[in-house]
mmCIF file of C-alpha atoms in Angstrom:
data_model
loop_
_atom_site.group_PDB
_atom_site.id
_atom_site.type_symbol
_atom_site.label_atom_id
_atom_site.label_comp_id
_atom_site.label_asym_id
_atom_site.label_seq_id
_atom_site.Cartn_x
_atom_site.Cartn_y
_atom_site.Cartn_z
ATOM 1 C CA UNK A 1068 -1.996 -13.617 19.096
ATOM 2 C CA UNK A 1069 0.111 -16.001 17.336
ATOM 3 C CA UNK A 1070 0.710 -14.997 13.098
ATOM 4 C CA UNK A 1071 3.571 -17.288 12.830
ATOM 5 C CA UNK A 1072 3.920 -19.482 9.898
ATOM 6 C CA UNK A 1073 1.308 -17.473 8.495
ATOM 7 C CA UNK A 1074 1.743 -15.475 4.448
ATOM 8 C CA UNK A 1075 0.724 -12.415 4.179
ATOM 9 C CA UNK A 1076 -1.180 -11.701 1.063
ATOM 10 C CA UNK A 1077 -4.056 -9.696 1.453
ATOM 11 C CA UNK A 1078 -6.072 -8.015 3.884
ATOM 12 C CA UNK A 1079 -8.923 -9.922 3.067
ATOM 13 C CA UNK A 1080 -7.306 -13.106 5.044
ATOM 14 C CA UNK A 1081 -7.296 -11.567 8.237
ATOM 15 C CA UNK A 1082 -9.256 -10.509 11.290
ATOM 16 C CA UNK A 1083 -9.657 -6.967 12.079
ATOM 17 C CA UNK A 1084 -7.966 -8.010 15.630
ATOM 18 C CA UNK A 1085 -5.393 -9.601 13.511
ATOM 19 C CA UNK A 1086 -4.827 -6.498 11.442
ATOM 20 C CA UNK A 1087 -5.098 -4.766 14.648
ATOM 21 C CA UNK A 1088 -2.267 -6.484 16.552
ATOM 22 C CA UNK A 1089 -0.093 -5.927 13.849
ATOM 23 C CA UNK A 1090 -0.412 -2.152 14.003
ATOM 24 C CA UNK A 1091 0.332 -2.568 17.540
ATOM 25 C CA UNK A 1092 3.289 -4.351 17.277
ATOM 26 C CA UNK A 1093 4.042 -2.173 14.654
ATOM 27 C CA UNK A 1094 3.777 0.744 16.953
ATOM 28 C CA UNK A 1095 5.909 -1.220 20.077
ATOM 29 C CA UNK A 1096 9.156 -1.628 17.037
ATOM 30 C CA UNK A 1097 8.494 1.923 15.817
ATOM 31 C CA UNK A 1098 8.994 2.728 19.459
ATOM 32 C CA UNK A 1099 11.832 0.743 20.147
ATOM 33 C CA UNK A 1100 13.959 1.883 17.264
ATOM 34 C CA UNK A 1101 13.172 5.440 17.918
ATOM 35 C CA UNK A 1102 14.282 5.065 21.185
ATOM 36 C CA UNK A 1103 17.688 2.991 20.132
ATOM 37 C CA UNK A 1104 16.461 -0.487 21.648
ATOM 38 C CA UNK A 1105 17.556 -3.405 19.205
ATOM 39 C CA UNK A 1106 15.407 -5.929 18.045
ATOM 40 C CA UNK A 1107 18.111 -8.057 16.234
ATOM 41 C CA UNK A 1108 16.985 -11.644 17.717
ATOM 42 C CA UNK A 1109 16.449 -13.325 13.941
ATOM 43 C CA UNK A 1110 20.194 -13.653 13.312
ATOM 44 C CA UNK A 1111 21.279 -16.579 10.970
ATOM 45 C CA UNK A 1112 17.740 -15.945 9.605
ATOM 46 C CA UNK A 1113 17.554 -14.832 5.649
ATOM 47 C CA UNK A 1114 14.340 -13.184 3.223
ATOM 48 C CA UNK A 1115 14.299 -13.095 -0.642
ATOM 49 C CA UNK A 1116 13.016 -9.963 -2.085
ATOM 50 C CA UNK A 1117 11.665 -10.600 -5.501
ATOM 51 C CA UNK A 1118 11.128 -7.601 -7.105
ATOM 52 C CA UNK A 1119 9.551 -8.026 -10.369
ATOM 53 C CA UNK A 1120 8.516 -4.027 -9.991
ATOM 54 C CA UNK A 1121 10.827 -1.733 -8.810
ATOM 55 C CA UNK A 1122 10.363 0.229 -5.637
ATOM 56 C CA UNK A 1123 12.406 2.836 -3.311
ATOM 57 C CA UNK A 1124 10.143 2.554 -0.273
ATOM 58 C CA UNK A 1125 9.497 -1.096 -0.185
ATOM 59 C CA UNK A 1126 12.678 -2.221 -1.046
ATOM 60 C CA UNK A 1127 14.399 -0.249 1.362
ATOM 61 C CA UNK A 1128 11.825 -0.474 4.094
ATOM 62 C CA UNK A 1129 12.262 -4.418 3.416
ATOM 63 C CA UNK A 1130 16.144 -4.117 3.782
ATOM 64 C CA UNK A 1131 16.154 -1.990 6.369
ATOM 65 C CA UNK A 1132 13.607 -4.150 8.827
ATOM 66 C CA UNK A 1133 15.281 -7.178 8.320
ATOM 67 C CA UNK A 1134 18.625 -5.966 8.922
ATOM 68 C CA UNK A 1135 17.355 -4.081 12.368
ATOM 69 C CA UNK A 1136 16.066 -7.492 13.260
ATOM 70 C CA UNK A 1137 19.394 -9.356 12.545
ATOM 71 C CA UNK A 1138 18.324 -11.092 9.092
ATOM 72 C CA UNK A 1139 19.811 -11.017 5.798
ATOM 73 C CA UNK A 1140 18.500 -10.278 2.225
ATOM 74 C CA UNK A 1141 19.168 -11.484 -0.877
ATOM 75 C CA UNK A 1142 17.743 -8.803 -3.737
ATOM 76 C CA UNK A 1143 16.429 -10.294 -6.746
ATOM 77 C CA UNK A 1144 15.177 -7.716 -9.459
ATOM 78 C CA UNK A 1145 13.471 -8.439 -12.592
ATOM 79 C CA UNK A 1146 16.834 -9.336 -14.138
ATOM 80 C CA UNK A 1147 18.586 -11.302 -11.353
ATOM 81 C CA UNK A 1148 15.836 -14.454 -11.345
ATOM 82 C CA UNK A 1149 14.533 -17.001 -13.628
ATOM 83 C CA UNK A 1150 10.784 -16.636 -12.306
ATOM 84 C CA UNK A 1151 8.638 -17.016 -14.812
ATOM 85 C CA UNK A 1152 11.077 -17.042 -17.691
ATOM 86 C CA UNK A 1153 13.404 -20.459 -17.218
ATOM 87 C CA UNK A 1154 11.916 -21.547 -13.797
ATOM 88 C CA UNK A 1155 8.273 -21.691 -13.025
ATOM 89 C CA UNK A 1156 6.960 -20.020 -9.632
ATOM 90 C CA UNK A 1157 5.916 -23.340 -8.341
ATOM 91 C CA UNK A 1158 9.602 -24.479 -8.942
ATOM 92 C CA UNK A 1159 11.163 -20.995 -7.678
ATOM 93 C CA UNK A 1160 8.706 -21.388 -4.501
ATOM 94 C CA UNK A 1161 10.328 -24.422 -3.590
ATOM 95 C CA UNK A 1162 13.811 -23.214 -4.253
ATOM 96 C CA UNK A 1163 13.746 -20.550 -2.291
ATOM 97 C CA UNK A 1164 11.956 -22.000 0.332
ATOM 98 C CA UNK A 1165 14.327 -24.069 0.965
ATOM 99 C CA UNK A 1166 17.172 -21.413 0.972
ATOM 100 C CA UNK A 1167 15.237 -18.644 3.215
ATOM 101 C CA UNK A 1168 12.773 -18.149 6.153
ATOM 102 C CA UNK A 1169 10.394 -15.520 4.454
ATOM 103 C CA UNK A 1170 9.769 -14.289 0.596
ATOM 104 C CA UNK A 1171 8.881 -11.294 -0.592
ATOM 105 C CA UNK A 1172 7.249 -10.513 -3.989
ATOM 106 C CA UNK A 1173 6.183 -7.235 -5.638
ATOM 107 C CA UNK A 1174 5.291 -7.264 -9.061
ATOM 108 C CA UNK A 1175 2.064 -8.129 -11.372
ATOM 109 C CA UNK A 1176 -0.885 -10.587 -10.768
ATOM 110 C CA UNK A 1177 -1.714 -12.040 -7.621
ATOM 111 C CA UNK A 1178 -2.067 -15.452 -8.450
ATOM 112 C CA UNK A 1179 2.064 -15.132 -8.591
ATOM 113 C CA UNK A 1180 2.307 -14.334 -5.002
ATOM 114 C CA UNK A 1181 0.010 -16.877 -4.618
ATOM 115 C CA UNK A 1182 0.983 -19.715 -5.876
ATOM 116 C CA UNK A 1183 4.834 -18.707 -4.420
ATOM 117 C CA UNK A 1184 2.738 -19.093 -1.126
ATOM 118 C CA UNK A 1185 1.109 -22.213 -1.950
ATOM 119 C CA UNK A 1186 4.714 -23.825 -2.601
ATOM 120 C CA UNK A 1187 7.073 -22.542 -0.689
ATOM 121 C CA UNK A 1188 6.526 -23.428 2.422
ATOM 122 C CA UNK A 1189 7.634 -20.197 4.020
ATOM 123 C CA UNK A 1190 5.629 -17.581 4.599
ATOM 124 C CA UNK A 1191 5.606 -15.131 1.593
ATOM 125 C CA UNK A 1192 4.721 -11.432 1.876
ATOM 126 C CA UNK A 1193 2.750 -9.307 -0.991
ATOM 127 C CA UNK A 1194 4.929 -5.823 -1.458
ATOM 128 C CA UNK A 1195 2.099 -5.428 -4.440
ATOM 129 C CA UNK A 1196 0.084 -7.007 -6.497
ATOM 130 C CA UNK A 1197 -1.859 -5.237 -9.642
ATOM 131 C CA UNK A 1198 -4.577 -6.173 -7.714
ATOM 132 C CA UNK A 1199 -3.627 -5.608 -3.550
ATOM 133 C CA UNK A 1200 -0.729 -3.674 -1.695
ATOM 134 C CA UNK A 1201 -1.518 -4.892 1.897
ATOM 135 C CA UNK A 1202 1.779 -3.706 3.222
ATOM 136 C CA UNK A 1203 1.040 -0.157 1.880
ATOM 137 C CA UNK A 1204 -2.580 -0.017 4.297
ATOM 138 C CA UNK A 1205 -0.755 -1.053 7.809
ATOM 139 C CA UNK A 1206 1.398 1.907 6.828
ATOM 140 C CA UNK A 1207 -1.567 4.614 6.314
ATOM 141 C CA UNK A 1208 -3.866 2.796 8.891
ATOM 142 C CA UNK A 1209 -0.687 3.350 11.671
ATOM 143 C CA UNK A 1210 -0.429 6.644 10.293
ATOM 144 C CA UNK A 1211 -4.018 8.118 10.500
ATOM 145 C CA UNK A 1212 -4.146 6.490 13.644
ATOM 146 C CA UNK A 1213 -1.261 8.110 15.566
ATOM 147 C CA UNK A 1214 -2.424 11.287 13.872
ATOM 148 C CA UNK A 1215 -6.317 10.970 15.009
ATOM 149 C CA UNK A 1216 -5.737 8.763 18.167
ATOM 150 C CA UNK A 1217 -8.292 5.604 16.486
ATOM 151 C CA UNK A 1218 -9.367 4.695 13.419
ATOM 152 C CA UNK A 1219 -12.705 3.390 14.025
ATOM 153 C CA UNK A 1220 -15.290 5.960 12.459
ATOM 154 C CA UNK A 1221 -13.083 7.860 10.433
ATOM 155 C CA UNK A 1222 -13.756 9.132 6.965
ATOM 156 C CA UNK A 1223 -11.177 8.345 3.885
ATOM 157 C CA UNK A 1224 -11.589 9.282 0.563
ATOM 158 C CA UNK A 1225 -10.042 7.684 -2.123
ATOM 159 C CA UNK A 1226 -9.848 10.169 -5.822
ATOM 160 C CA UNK A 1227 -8.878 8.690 -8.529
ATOM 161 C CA UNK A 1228 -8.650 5.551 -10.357
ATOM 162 C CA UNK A 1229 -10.131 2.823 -7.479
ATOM 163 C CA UNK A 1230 -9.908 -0.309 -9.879
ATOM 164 C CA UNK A 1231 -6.525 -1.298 -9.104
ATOM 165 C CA UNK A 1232 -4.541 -2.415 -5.796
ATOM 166 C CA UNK A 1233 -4.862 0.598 -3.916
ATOM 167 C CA UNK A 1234 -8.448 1.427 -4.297
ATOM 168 C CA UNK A 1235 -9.318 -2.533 -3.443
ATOM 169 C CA UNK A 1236 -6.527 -2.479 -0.455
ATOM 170 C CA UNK A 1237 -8.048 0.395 1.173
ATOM 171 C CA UNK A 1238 -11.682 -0.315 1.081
ATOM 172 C CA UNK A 1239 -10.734 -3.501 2.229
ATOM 173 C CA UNK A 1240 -9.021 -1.925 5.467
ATOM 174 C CA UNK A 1241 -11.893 0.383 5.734
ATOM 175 C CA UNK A 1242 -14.280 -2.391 5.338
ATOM 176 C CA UNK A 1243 -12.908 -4.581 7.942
ATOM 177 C CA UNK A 1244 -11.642 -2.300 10.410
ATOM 178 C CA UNK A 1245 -14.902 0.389 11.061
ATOM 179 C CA UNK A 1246 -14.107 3.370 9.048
ATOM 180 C CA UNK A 1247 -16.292 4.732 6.060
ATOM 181 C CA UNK A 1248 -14.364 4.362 2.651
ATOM 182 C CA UNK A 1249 -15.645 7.301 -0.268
ATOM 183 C CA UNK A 1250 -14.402 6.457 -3.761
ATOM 184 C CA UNK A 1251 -14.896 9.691 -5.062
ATOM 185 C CA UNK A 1252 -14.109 9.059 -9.272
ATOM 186 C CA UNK A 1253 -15.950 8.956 -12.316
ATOM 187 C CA UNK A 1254 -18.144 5.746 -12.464
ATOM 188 C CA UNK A 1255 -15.793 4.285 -14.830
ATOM 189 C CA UNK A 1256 -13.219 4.109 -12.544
ATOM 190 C CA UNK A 1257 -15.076 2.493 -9.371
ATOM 191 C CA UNK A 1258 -13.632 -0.661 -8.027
ATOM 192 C CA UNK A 1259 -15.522 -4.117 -9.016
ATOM 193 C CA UNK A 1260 -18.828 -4.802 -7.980
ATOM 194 C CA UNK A 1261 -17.619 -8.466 -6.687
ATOM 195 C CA UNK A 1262 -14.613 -6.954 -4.351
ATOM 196 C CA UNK A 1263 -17.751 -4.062 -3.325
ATOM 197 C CA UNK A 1264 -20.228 -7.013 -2.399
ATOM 198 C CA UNK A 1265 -17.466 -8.648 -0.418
ATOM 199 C CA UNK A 1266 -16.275 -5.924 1.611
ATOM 200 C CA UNK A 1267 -19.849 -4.983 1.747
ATOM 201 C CA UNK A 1268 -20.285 -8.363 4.536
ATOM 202 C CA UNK A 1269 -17.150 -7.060 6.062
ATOM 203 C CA UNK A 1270 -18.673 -3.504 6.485
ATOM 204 C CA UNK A 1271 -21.864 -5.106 8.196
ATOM 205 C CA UNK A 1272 -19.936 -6.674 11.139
ATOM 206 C CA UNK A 1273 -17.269 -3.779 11.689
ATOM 207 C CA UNK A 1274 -19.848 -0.984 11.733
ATOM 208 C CA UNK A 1275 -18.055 0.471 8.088
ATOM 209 C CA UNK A 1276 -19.968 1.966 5.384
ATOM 210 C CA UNK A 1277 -19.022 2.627 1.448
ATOM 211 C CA UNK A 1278 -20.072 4.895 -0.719
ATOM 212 C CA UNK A 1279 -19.128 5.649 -4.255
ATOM 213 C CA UNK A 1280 -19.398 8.995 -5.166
ATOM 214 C CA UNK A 1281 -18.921 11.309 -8.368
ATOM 215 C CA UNK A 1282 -19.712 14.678 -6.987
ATOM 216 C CA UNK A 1283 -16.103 16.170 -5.669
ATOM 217 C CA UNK A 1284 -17.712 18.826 -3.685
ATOM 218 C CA UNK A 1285 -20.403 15.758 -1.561
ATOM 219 C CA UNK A 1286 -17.624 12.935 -1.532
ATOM 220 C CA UNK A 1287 -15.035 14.837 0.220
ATOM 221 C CA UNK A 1288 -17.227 17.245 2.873
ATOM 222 C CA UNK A 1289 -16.341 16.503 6.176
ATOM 223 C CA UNK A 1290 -13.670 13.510 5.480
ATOM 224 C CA UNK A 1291 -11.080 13.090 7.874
ATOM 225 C CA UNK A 1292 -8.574 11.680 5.271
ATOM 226 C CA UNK A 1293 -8.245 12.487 1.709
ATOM 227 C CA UNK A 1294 -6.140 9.802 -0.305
ATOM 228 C CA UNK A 1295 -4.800 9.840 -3.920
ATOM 229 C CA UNK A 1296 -2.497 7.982 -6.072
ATOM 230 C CA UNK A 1297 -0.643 8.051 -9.691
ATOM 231 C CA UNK A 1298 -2.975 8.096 -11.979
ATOM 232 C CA UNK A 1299 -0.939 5.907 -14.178
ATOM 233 C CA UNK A 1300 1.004 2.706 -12.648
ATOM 234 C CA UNK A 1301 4.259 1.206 -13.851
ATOM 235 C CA UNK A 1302 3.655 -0.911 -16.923
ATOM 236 C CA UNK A 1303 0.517 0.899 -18.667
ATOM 237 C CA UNK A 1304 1.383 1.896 -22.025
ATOM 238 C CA UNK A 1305 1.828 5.694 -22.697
ATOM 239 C CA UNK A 1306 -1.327 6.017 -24.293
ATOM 240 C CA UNK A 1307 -3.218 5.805 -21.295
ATOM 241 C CA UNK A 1308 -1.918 9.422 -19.865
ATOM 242 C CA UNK A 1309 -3.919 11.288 -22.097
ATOM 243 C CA UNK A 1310 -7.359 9.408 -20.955
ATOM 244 C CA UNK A 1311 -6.409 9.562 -17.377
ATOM 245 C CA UNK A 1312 -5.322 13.187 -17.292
ATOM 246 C CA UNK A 1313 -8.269 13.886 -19.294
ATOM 247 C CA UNK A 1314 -10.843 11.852 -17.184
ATOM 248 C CA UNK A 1315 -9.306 12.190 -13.687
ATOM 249 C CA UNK A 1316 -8.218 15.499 -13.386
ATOM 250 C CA UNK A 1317 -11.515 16.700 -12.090
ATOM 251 C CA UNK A 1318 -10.779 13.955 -9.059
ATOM 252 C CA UNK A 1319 -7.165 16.358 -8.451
ATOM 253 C CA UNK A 1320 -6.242 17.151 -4.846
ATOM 254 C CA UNK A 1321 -6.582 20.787 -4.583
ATOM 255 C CA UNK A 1322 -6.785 23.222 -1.844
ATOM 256 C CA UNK A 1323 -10.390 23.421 -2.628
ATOM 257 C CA UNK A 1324 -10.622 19.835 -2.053
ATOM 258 C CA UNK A 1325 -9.081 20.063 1.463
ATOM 259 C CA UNK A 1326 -11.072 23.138 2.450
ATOM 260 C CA UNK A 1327 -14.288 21.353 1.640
ATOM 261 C CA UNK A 1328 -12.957 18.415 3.857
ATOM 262 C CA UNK A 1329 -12.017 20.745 7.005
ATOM 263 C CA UNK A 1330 -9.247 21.491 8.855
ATOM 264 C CA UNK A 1331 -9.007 18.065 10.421
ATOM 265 C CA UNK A 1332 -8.259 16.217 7.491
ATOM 266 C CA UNK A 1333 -4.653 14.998 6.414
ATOM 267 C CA UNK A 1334 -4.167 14.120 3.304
ATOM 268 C CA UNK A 1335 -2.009 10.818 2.165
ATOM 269 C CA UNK A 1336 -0.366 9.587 -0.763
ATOM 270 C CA UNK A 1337 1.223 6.529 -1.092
ATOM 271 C CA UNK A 1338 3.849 7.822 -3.255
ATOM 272 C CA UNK A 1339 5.839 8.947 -5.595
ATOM 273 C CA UNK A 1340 3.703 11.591 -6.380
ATOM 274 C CA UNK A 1341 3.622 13.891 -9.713
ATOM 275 C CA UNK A 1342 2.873 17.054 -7.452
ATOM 276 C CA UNK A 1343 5.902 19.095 -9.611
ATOM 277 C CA UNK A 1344 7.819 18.832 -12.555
ATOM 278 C CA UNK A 1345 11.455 17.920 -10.644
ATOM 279 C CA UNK A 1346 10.676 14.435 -12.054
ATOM 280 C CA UNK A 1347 11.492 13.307 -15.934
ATOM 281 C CA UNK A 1348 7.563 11.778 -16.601
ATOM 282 C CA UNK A 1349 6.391 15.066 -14.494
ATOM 283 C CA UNK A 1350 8.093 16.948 -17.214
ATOM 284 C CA UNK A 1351 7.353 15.273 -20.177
ATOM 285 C CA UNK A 1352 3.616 15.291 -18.939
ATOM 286 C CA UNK A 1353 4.051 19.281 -19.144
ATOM 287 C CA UNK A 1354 5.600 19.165 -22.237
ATOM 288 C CA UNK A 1355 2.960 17.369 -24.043
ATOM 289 C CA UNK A 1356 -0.035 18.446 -21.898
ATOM 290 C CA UNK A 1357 0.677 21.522 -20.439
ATOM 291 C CA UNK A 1358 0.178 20.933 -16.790
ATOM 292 C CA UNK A 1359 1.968 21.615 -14.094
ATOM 293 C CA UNK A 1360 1.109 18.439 -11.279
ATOM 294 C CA UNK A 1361 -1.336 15.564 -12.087
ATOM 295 C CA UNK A 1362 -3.130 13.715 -8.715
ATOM 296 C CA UNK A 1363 -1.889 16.592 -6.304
ATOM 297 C CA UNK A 1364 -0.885 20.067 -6.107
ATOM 298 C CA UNK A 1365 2.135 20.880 -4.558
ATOM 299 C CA UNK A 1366 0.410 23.347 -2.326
ATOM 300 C CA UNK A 1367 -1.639 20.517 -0.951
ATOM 301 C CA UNK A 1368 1.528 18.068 -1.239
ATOM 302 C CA UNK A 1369 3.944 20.492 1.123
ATOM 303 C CA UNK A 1370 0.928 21.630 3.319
ATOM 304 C CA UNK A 1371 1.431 21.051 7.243
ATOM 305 C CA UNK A 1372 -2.087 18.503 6.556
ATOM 306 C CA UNK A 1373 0.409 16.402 4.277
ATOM 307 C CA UNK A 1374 1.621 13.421 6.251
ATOM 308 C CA UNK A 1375 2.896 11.963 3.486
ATOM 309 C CA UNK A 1376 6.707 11.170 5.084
ATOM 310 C CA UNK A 1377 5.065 10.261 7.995
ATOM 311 C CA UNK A 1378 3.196 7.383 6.301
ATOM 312 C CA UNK A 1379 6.614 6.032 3.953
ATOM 313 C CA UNK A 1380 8.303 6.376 7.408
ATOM 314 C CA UNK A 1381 5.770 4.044 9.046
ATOM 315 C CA UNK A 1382 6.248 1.691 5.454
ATOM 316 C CA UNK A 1383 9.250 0.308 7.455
ATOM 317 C CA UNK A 1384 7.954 0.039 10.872
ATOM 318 C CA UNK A 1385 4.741 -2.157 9.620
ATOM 319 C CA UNK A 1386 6.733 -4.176 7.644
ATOM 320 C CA UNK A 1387 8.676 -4.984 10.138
ATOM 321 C CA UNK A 1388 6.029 -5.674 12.435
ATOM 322 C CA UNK A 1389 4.819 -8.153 9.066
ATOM 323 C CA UNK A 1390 7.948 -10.380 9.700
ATOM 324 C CA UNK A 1391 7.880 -10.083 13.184
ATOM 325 C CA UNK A 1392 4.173 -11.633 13.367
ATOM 326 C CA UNK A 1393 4.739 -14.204 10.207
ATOM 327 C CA UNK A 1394 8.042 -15.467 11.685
ATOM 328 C CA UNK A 1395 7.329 -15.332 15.580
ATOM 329 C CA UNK A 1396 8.218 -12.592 17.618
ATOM 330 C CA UNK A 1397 12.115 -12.497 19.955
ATOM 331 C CA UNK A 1398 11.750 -10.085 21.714
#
């Protein structure tokens, strides 16, 4: 299958073979660098990493792929650009395209990482969007699947807030590539009814279903994967803690919650997590609201169902597999 010139933006531009040979050459590199075998074949090749958020696991998973494979980087955080500010993306897109093979962005709306892709003329990689984090699903798709063996037919739940990039990202994956997708949230916080009508069509040709689900107790029974998230991403003003700890923490991983799913399920998290108060926002949350984790207990968080490293492990090995496809694999 040939990926190469291709950008990588969202799930919802490729084939569920496509997403599927990714995972497997994802899997052959994960593979390979366990077992010592180099893959460096894109020497005198280069990739700008525009990170307009911050990150640990992307940036380093990022870094460390494309220096396995030979490449350089060239780290550009919100300070050390003029995106946006001086320079427009359009102009940006076609500076840096000329300068590098590949572009990564991670940072705000996805009409930036768009129109870098539109202009650059190299292909350009989402590390997140507000609105998708397509990187983030190879991970946890390569992850339940080495745990379970497939993924087609399995059951993920999603608690939380579902609007946002990684309630969209994984019903898309679900949608697309035969597994049933639960948002299990208040109504308030379900994802768009455009994005549900769309992976709806996707759903009727991969044998996927969604459902959408208030009830803890009936969204989680019997799910083979239980997924959270922050309940708060980077950016949102402070005010918004108090409604979301207030209106989500009925949607809480808890032991309870993994019971009622079985002993089959893992649970993921595409971190960091507030599961403890060893973290300066987990301890001003207990300060001022007088709880001791937010999306996840640490009970669940350190349980042997966690696969939690496992999944920001296999952040590194997907993205590599990313490049690899986009740029044309040596090897």
């Amino acid at each position: 299958m040939d990926l190469k010139g291709r950008n990588f933006l969202t799930l919802k531009d490729f084939t569920a073979e496509e997403i599927t040979y990714m995972l497997d050459l994802a899997a052959k590199l994960k593979e390979k660098k366990k077992k010592g075998k180099l893959v460096d074949n894109y020497r005198g090749m280069n990739v700008a990493l525009i990170f307009e958020k911050t990150s640990t696991r992307t940036r380093c998973s990022f870094e460390v792929a494309a220096h396995d494979m030979g490449m350089g980087t060239t780290y550009l955080d919100p300070t050390g650009s003029q995106i946006g500010k001086k320079e427009s993306i359009e102009d940006t897109a076609r500076v840096l395209g000329r300068m590098y093979d590949g572009i990564e962005y991670r940072g705000f709306g996805q009409e930036i990482v768009e129109d870098l892709a539109k202009y650059a003329g190299v292909p350009v990689w989402n590390g997140l969007t507000n609105e998708y984090h397509p990187t983030q699903m190879l991970a946890d798709m390569l992850t339940i699947r080495e745990h379970f063996g497939s993924l087609e037919g399995k059951k993920l739940v999603y608690m939380g807030d579902a609007r946002y990039n990684m309630g969209n990202s994984l019903m898309i994956a679900c949608a697309k590539l035969g597994m049933h997708f639960v948002a299990c949230t208040s109504k308030k916080y379900f994802p768009n009814e455009e994005l549900i009508a769309q992976c709806q069509e996707y759903a009727k040709e991969s044998g996927a279903t969604l459902s959408f689900i208030e009830d803890v107790s009936e969204g989680t029974k019997d799910a083979d994967v239980i997924y959270t998230d922050v309940w708060v991403s980077m950016g949102e003003p402070d005010a918004v803690w108090e409604e979301r700890i207030c209106e989500l923490s009925p949607y809480k991983v808890t032991k309870a919650v993994m019971d009622n799913a079985g002993e089959q399920a893992i649970f993921l998290h595409c971190l960091p997590a507030f599961h403890d108060l060893k973290t300066k926002i987990g301890a001003q949350m207990a300060e001022r609201f007088g709880i001791q984790d937010m999306e996840v207990t640490d009970e669940v968080f350190e349980s042997a169902q966690s696969k939690v490293f496992d999944e920001a492990e296999n952040r590194m090995h997907t993205i590599k597999a990313v490049m690899v496809a986009t740029l044309g694999e040596r090897f």
